[in-house]
Amino acid sequence: MTDHSIQALADLLLQSERIAVLTGAGMSTESGIPDFRSANGLWTKDMTLAEAISIDYFRYDPRAFWTSFKDIFSIKMVGHFQPNKGHAFIAWLEEIGKQVTVLTQNIDGLHQQAGSRNVVELHGTLLTASCPACGAVHGLDYIKAHDVPECHVCREVIKPDVVLYGEAVPHIEFAMECATQADCLMVLGSSLEVSPVNYIPVAAVENNVPAALINLTGTRLDRLFKHRIAAGIGQTCETLRQAIEQSTG
Ligand code: NAD
């Protein structure tokens, strides 16, 4: 991370009115939530993860599904994690008058907790679960209180409102539209391995939207980004904020 790369990204953000922000699991590691593909990420510990959190497994054995799902996402801890400096920076961009749309792959609710108002949860949320039979929605306390949560109306095993592997991604077209019509796209903390979300930066750049990536490690799509910062999100965002504040006096 050089002073020059920070200043160039700060200038881009300052010049942009509509900012699309795409975030991944790396956004929340500084809040204590492990990502999937870092050295200590959940994926490297268990290669069957994609099967364990798939819609096929939920349909095949919903009771066994809940046991592993609760373990993988540390459900007991959900609700106790706090937003970090990165989440706060994105919310602050809105406070200073930018039109920010957060397109997140995260399911932890931390962007909203930090104050971001326009958040599109592309992979759903851990905070609720719904009944596949009658649609009744159940909150986090209910999910936590039952090893295998059943619908309080019809006793079916409920399904987390998370987009499981094998399910369609809702709002993807809206997300593409936001990113391709923005003045800039900033991607934070994503390996850009998960489809179709990883097509968002491709579509944005094809539409001449300048794009920036803040990520500790390289991705297969690095070549797309005019601005690339290989550093931690919290420290980078703090430095960016100082640069923006200095430029605006
Ligand atoms: P990923 O795990 O595939 O990649 C995370 C990336 O973030 C890595 O490239 C890593 O180098 C980078 N990173 C980690 N900590 C960082 C930091 N402090 N600063 C800068 N970069 C950092 O994540 P993904 O691309 O979002 O794909 C994983 C899928 O897993 C997503 O679909 C997401 O829904 C889900 N997931 C969500 C959470 C969550 O909600 N917090 C947690 C784990 C997994």
Coordinates of C-alpha atoms and ligand atoms in Angstrom, one line a residue:
M1 CA 0.0 0.0 0.0
T2 CA 1.7 3.2 -1.2
D3 CA 0.7 6.8 -0.5
H4 CA 0.2 7.2 -4.2
S5 CA -2.2 4.2 -4.5
I6 CA -4.2 5.4 -1.5
Q7 CA -4.4 9.0 -2.9
A8 CA -5.4 7.7 -6.3
L9 CA -8.3 5.7 -4.8
A10 CA -9.3 8.6 -2.5
D11 CA -9.5 10.9 -5.5
L12 CA -11.6 8.3 -7.4
L13 CA -14.0 8.1 -4.5
L14 CA -14.2 11.9 -4.1
Q15 CA -15.0 12.3 -7.8
S16 CA -17.7 9.6 -7.8
E17 CA -21.3 10.4 -6.8
R18 CA -22.7 6.8 -7.2
I19 CA -20.4 4.3 -5.5
A20 CA -21.0 0.5 -5.8
V21 CA -19.3 -1.5 -3.2
L22 CA -18.9 -5.3 -3.5
T23 CA -17.9 -7.1 -0.3
G24 CA -16.9 -10.7 0.6
A25 CA -16.1 -12.7 3.7
G26 CA -12.7 -10.9 4.0
M27 CA -14.7 -7.8 5.0
S28 CA -15.6 -9.4 8.3
T29 CA -12.4 -11.3 9.3
E30 CA -11.3 -8.2 11.4
S31 CA -14.6 -8.6 13.2
G32 CA -13.6 -12.2 14.2
I33 CA -15.6 -14.1 11.6
P34 CA -13.4 -16.5 9.6
D35 CA -13.6 -16.3 5.8
F36 CA -13.6 -19.3 3.5
R37 CA -10.4 -19.1 1.4
S38 CA -7.7 -17.4 3.6
A39 CA -4.9 -19.6 5.2
N40 CA -7.1 -20.1 8.3
G41 CA -10.3 -20.0 6.3
L42 CA -13.0 -22.6 6.7
W43 CA -12.6 -24.0 3.1
T44 CA -9.0 -25.1 3.7
K45 CA -10.0 -27.0 6.9
D46 CA -12.8 -28.9 5.1
M47 CA -13.1 -29.4 1.4
T48 CA -16.6 -30.8 1.7
L49 CA -17.9 -27.4 2.9
A50 CA -19.8 -26.8 -0.4
E51 CA -21.7 -30.0 0.1
A52 CA -22.4 -29.3 3.7
I53 CA -24.0 -26.0 2.9
S54 CA -25.9 -27.1 -0.2
I55 CA -29.6 -27.2 -0.9
D56 CA -29.3 -30.8 -1.8
Y57 CA -28.0 -31.7 1.7
F58 CA -30.7 -29.7 3.3
R59 CA -33.4 -31.5 1.3
Y60 CA -31.7 -34.9 1.9
D61 CA -31.3 -34.7 5.6
P62 CA -32.4 -31.3 7.1
R63 CA -31.6 -32.4 10.7
A64 CA -28.0 -33.3 9.9
F65 CA -27.7 -30.2 7.8
W66 CA -28.6 -27.9 10.8
T67 CA -25.9 -29.6 13.0
S68 CA -23.1 -28.9 10.5
F69 CA -24.5 -25.5 9.4
K70 CA -24.6 -24.2 13.0
D71 CA -21.1 -25.3 13.5
I72 CA -19.7 -23.9 10.3
F73 CA -21.2 -20.4 10.9
S74 CA -20.7 -20.4 14.7
I75 CA -24.4 -19.6 15.1
K76 CA -24.0 -19.2 18.9
M77 CA -21.8 -16.2 18.2
V78 CA -23.9 -14.5 15.6
G79 CA -25.4 -11.4 17.1
H80 CA -22.2 -10.8 19.2
F81 CA -19.9 -9.8 16.3
Q82 CA -19.3 -6.1 15.8
P83 CA -18.7 -4.1 12.6
N84 CA -15.0 -3.1 12.1
K85 CA -13.3 0.0 10.6
G86 CA -14.0 -1.2 7.1
H87 CA -17.8 -1.4 7.6
A88 CA -17.6 2.0 9.3
F89 CA -15.8 3.5 6.4
I90 CA -18.4 2.4 3.9
A91 CA -21.2 3.8 6.1
W92 CA -19.2 7.0 6.4
L93 CA -19.0 7.5 2.6
E94 CA -22.8 7.7 2.7
E95 CA -22.7 10.2 5.6
I96 CA -20.5 12.5 3.5
G97 CA -23.1 12.5 0.8
K98 CA -22.2 9.7 -1.6
Q99 CA -24.9 7.4 -3.1
V100 CA -23.5 4.1 -1.9
T101 CA -25.0 0.7 -2.7
V102 CA -23.4 -2.2 -0.9
L103 CA -23.6 -5.5 -2.7
T104 CA -22.5 -8.0 -0.2
Q105 CA -21.8 -11.8 -0.3
N106 CA -21.8 -11.7 3.5
I107 CA -24.6 -13.1 5.6
D108 CA -23.6 -11.5 8.9
G109 CA -25.6 -8.3 8.8
L110 CA -22.6 -6.2 9.8
H111 CA -23.0 -3.5 7.0
Q112 CA -26.5 -2.6 8.3
Q113 CA -25.2 -2.7 11.9
A114 CA -22.5 -0.2 10.9
G115 CA -25.2 2.2 9.4
S116 CA -25.1 1.4 5.6
R117 CA -28.7 1.9 4.4
N118 CA -28.6 0.4 0.9
V119 CA -27.4 -3.1 1.4
V120 CA -28.2 -5.9 -1.1
E121 CA -27.6 -9.3 0.5
L122 CA -26.7 -11.4 -2.5
H123 CA -26.3 -14.6 -0.4
G124 CA -29.1 -13.9 2.1
T125 CA -28.8 -13.7 5.9
L126 CA -28.0 -15.8 8.9
L127 CA -30.3 -13.8 11.0
T128 CA -33.6 -15.5 9.9
A129 CA -34.8 -18.8 8.7
S130 CA -38.1 -19.6 6.9
C131 CA -40.4 -22.5 6.6
P132 CA -40.3 -24.2 3.2
A133 CA -43.9 -25.2 3.6
C134 CA -45.8 -22.2 4.9
G135 CA -43.2 -19.4 4.6
A136 CA -43.3 -18.3 8.3
V137 CA -40.1 -16.4 9.2
H138 CA -38.2 -17.2 12.4
G139 CA -35.6 -14.9 14.1
L140 CA -32.1 -15.5 15.4
D141 CA -33.2 -16.2 19.0
Y142 CA -35.5 -18.9 17.9
I143 CA -32.9 -20.4 15.6
K144 CA -30.3 -20.4 18.4
A145 CA -32.8 -21.9 20.9
H146 CA -33.4 -25.1 18.9
D147 CA -30.8 -27.6 17.8
V148 CA -33.0 -28.4 14.8
P149 CA -35.4 -25.5 14.4
E150 CA -38.9 -26.5 13.3
C151 CA -41.6 -24.1 12.1
H152 CA -43.7 -22.8 15.0
V153 CA -46.8 -23.1 12.7
C154 CA -46.5 -26.4 10.9
R155 CA -43.5 -28.2 12.5
E156 CA -41.5 -28.5 9.2
V157 CA -37.8 -28.1 9.6
I158 CA -37.1 -24.5 8.6
K159 CA -34.4 -23.4 6.1
P160 CA -31.8 -20.7 6.8
D161 CA -32.5 -17.6 4.7
V162 CA -29.0 -18.0 3.3
V163 CA -28.5 -18.8 -0.4
L164 CA -27.1 -22.4 -0.2
Y165 CA -24.9 -23.9 -2.9
G166 CA -27.2 -25.0 -5.7
E167 CA -29.7 -22.2 -5.1
A168 CA -30.2 -19.2 -7.4
V169 CA -28.8 -15.9 -6.3
P170 CA -31.6 -13.3 -5.8
H171 CA -31.1 -9.7 -6.9
I172 CA -28.1 -10.5 -9.2
E173 CA -29.6 -8.5 -12.1
F174 CA -30.2 -5.5 -9.8
A175 CA -26.6 -5.8 -8.6
M176 CA -25.2 -5.9 -12.1
E177 CA -27.3 -2.8 -12.9
C178 CA -26.0 -0.9 -9.9
A179 CA -22.4 -1.8 -10.7
T180 CA -22.5 -1.1 -14.4
Q181 CA -24.2 2.3 -13.8
A182 CA -22.0 3.5 -10.9
D183 CA -19.3 6.0 -11.2
C184 CA -16.9 3.6 -9.6
L185 CA -16.9 0.1 -8.1
M186 CA -14.9 -0.8 -5.0
V187 CA -14.4 -4.5 -4.2
L188 CA -13.3 -5.5 -0.7
G189 CA -12.3 -8.8 0.9
S190 CA -13.4 -11.3 -1.8
S191 CA -11.5 -14.1 -3.6
L192 CA -13.9 -13.5 -6.5
E193 CA -14.2 -17.3 -6.9
V194 CA -17.9 -17.5 -6.3
S195 CA -20.2 -17.3 -9.3
P196 CA -22.3 -15.5 -10.5
V197 CA -21.2 -12.6 -8.1
N198 CA -17.7 -12.6 -9.6
Y199 CA -19.2 -11.5 -12.9
I200 CA -20.2 -8.2 -11.3
P201 CA -16.7 -6.6 -11.6
V202 CA -16.3 -8.0 -15.1
A203 CA -19.6 -6.4 -16.2
A204 CA -18.7 -3.1 -14.5
V205 CA -15.3 -2.9 -16.2
E206 CA -16.8 -3.8 -19.6
N207 CA -19.0 -0.8 -19.1
N208 CA -16.0 1.4 -18.4
V209 CA -16.7 1.8 -14.7
P210 CA -13.3 2.3 -12.9
A211 CA -12.8 -0.5 -10.4
A212 CA -10.7 -0.9 -7.2
L213 CA -9.8 -4.0 -5.2
I214 CA -8.7 -4.1 -1.6
N215 CA -7.7 -7.7 -0.8
L216 CA -4.9 -9.3 1.1
T217 CA -4.2 -11.9 -1.5
G218 CA -4.3 -12.0 -5.3
T219 CA -7.4 -13.1 -7.2
R220 CA -7.9 -14.5 -10.7
L221 CA -9.5 -11.2 -11.7
D222 CA -6.8 -8.8 -10.5
R223 CA -6.2 -7.6 -14.1
L224 CA -9.6 -6.0 -14.2
F225 CA -8.8 -3.4 -11.5
K226 CA -7.2 -0.1 -12.2
H227 CA -6.6 0.3 -8.4
R228 CA -5.3 -2.6 -6.4
I229 CA -4.3 -2.5 -2.8
A230 CA -3.0 -5.8 -1.2
A231 CA -3.4 -4.9 2.4
G232 CA -5.8 -5.3 5.4
I233 CA -9.2 -3.6 5.0
G234 CA -9.3 -1.8 8.4
Q235 CA -5.9 -0.1 8.0
T236 CA -6.5 0.7 4.4
C237 CA -9.9 2.2 5.0
E238 CA -8.6 4.3 7.9
T239 CA -5.8 5.7 5.6
L240 CA -8.3 6.3 2.8
R241 CA -10.6 8.3 5.1
Q242 CA -7.7 10.5 6.3
A243 CA -6.7 11.1 2.6
I244 CA -10.3 12.1 1.8
E245 CA -10.6 14.4 4.8
Q246 CA -7.4 16.1 4.0
S247 CA -8.4 16.6 0.3
T248 CA -11.7 18.1 1.4
G249 CA -10.1 20.3 4.0
Ligands
NAD1 P1 -13.4 -15.9 0.4 O1 -13.3 -16.5 1.7 O2 -13.5 -16.8 -0.8 O3 -12.3 -14.8 0.2 C1 -12.0 -13.9 1.2 C2 -10.9 -13.0 0.7 O4 -10.7 -11.9 1.6 C3 -9.5 -13.7 0.5 O5 -9.0 -13.5 -0.8 C4 -8.6 -13.0 1.6 O6 -7.3 -12.9 1.1 C5 -9.3 -11.7 1.8 N1 -9.2 -11.2 3.2 C6 -9.4 -11.8 4.3 N2 -9.3 -11.0 5.4 C7 -8.9 -9.8 4.8 C8 -8.6 -8.5 5.4 N3 -8.7 -8.3 6.7 N4 -8.3 -7.5 4.5 C9 -8.3 -7.7 3.2 N5 -8.6 -8.9 2.6 C10 -8.9 -9.9 3.4 O7 -14.7 -15.0 0.5 P2 -15.9 -14.7 -0.6 O8 -15.2 -14.3 -1.9 O9 -16.8 -13.8 0.0 O10 -16.6 -16.1 -0.9 C11 -17.0 -16.9 0.2 C12 -18.4 -17.1 0.4 O11 -18.6 -17.5 1.8 C13 -19.4 -16.0 0.1 O12 -20.4 -16.5 -0.6 C14 -19.9 -15.6 1.5 O13 -21.3 -15.6 1.5 C15 -19.6 -16.8 2.4 N6 -19.1 -16.4 3.8 C16 -19.6 -15.3 4.4 C17 -19.1 -15.0 5.7 C18 -19.7 -13.8 6.4 O14 -20.9 -13.5 6.2 N7 -18.9 -13.0 7.2 C19 -18.1 -15.7 6.3 C20 -17.6 -16.8 5.6 C21 -18.1 -17.2 4.3

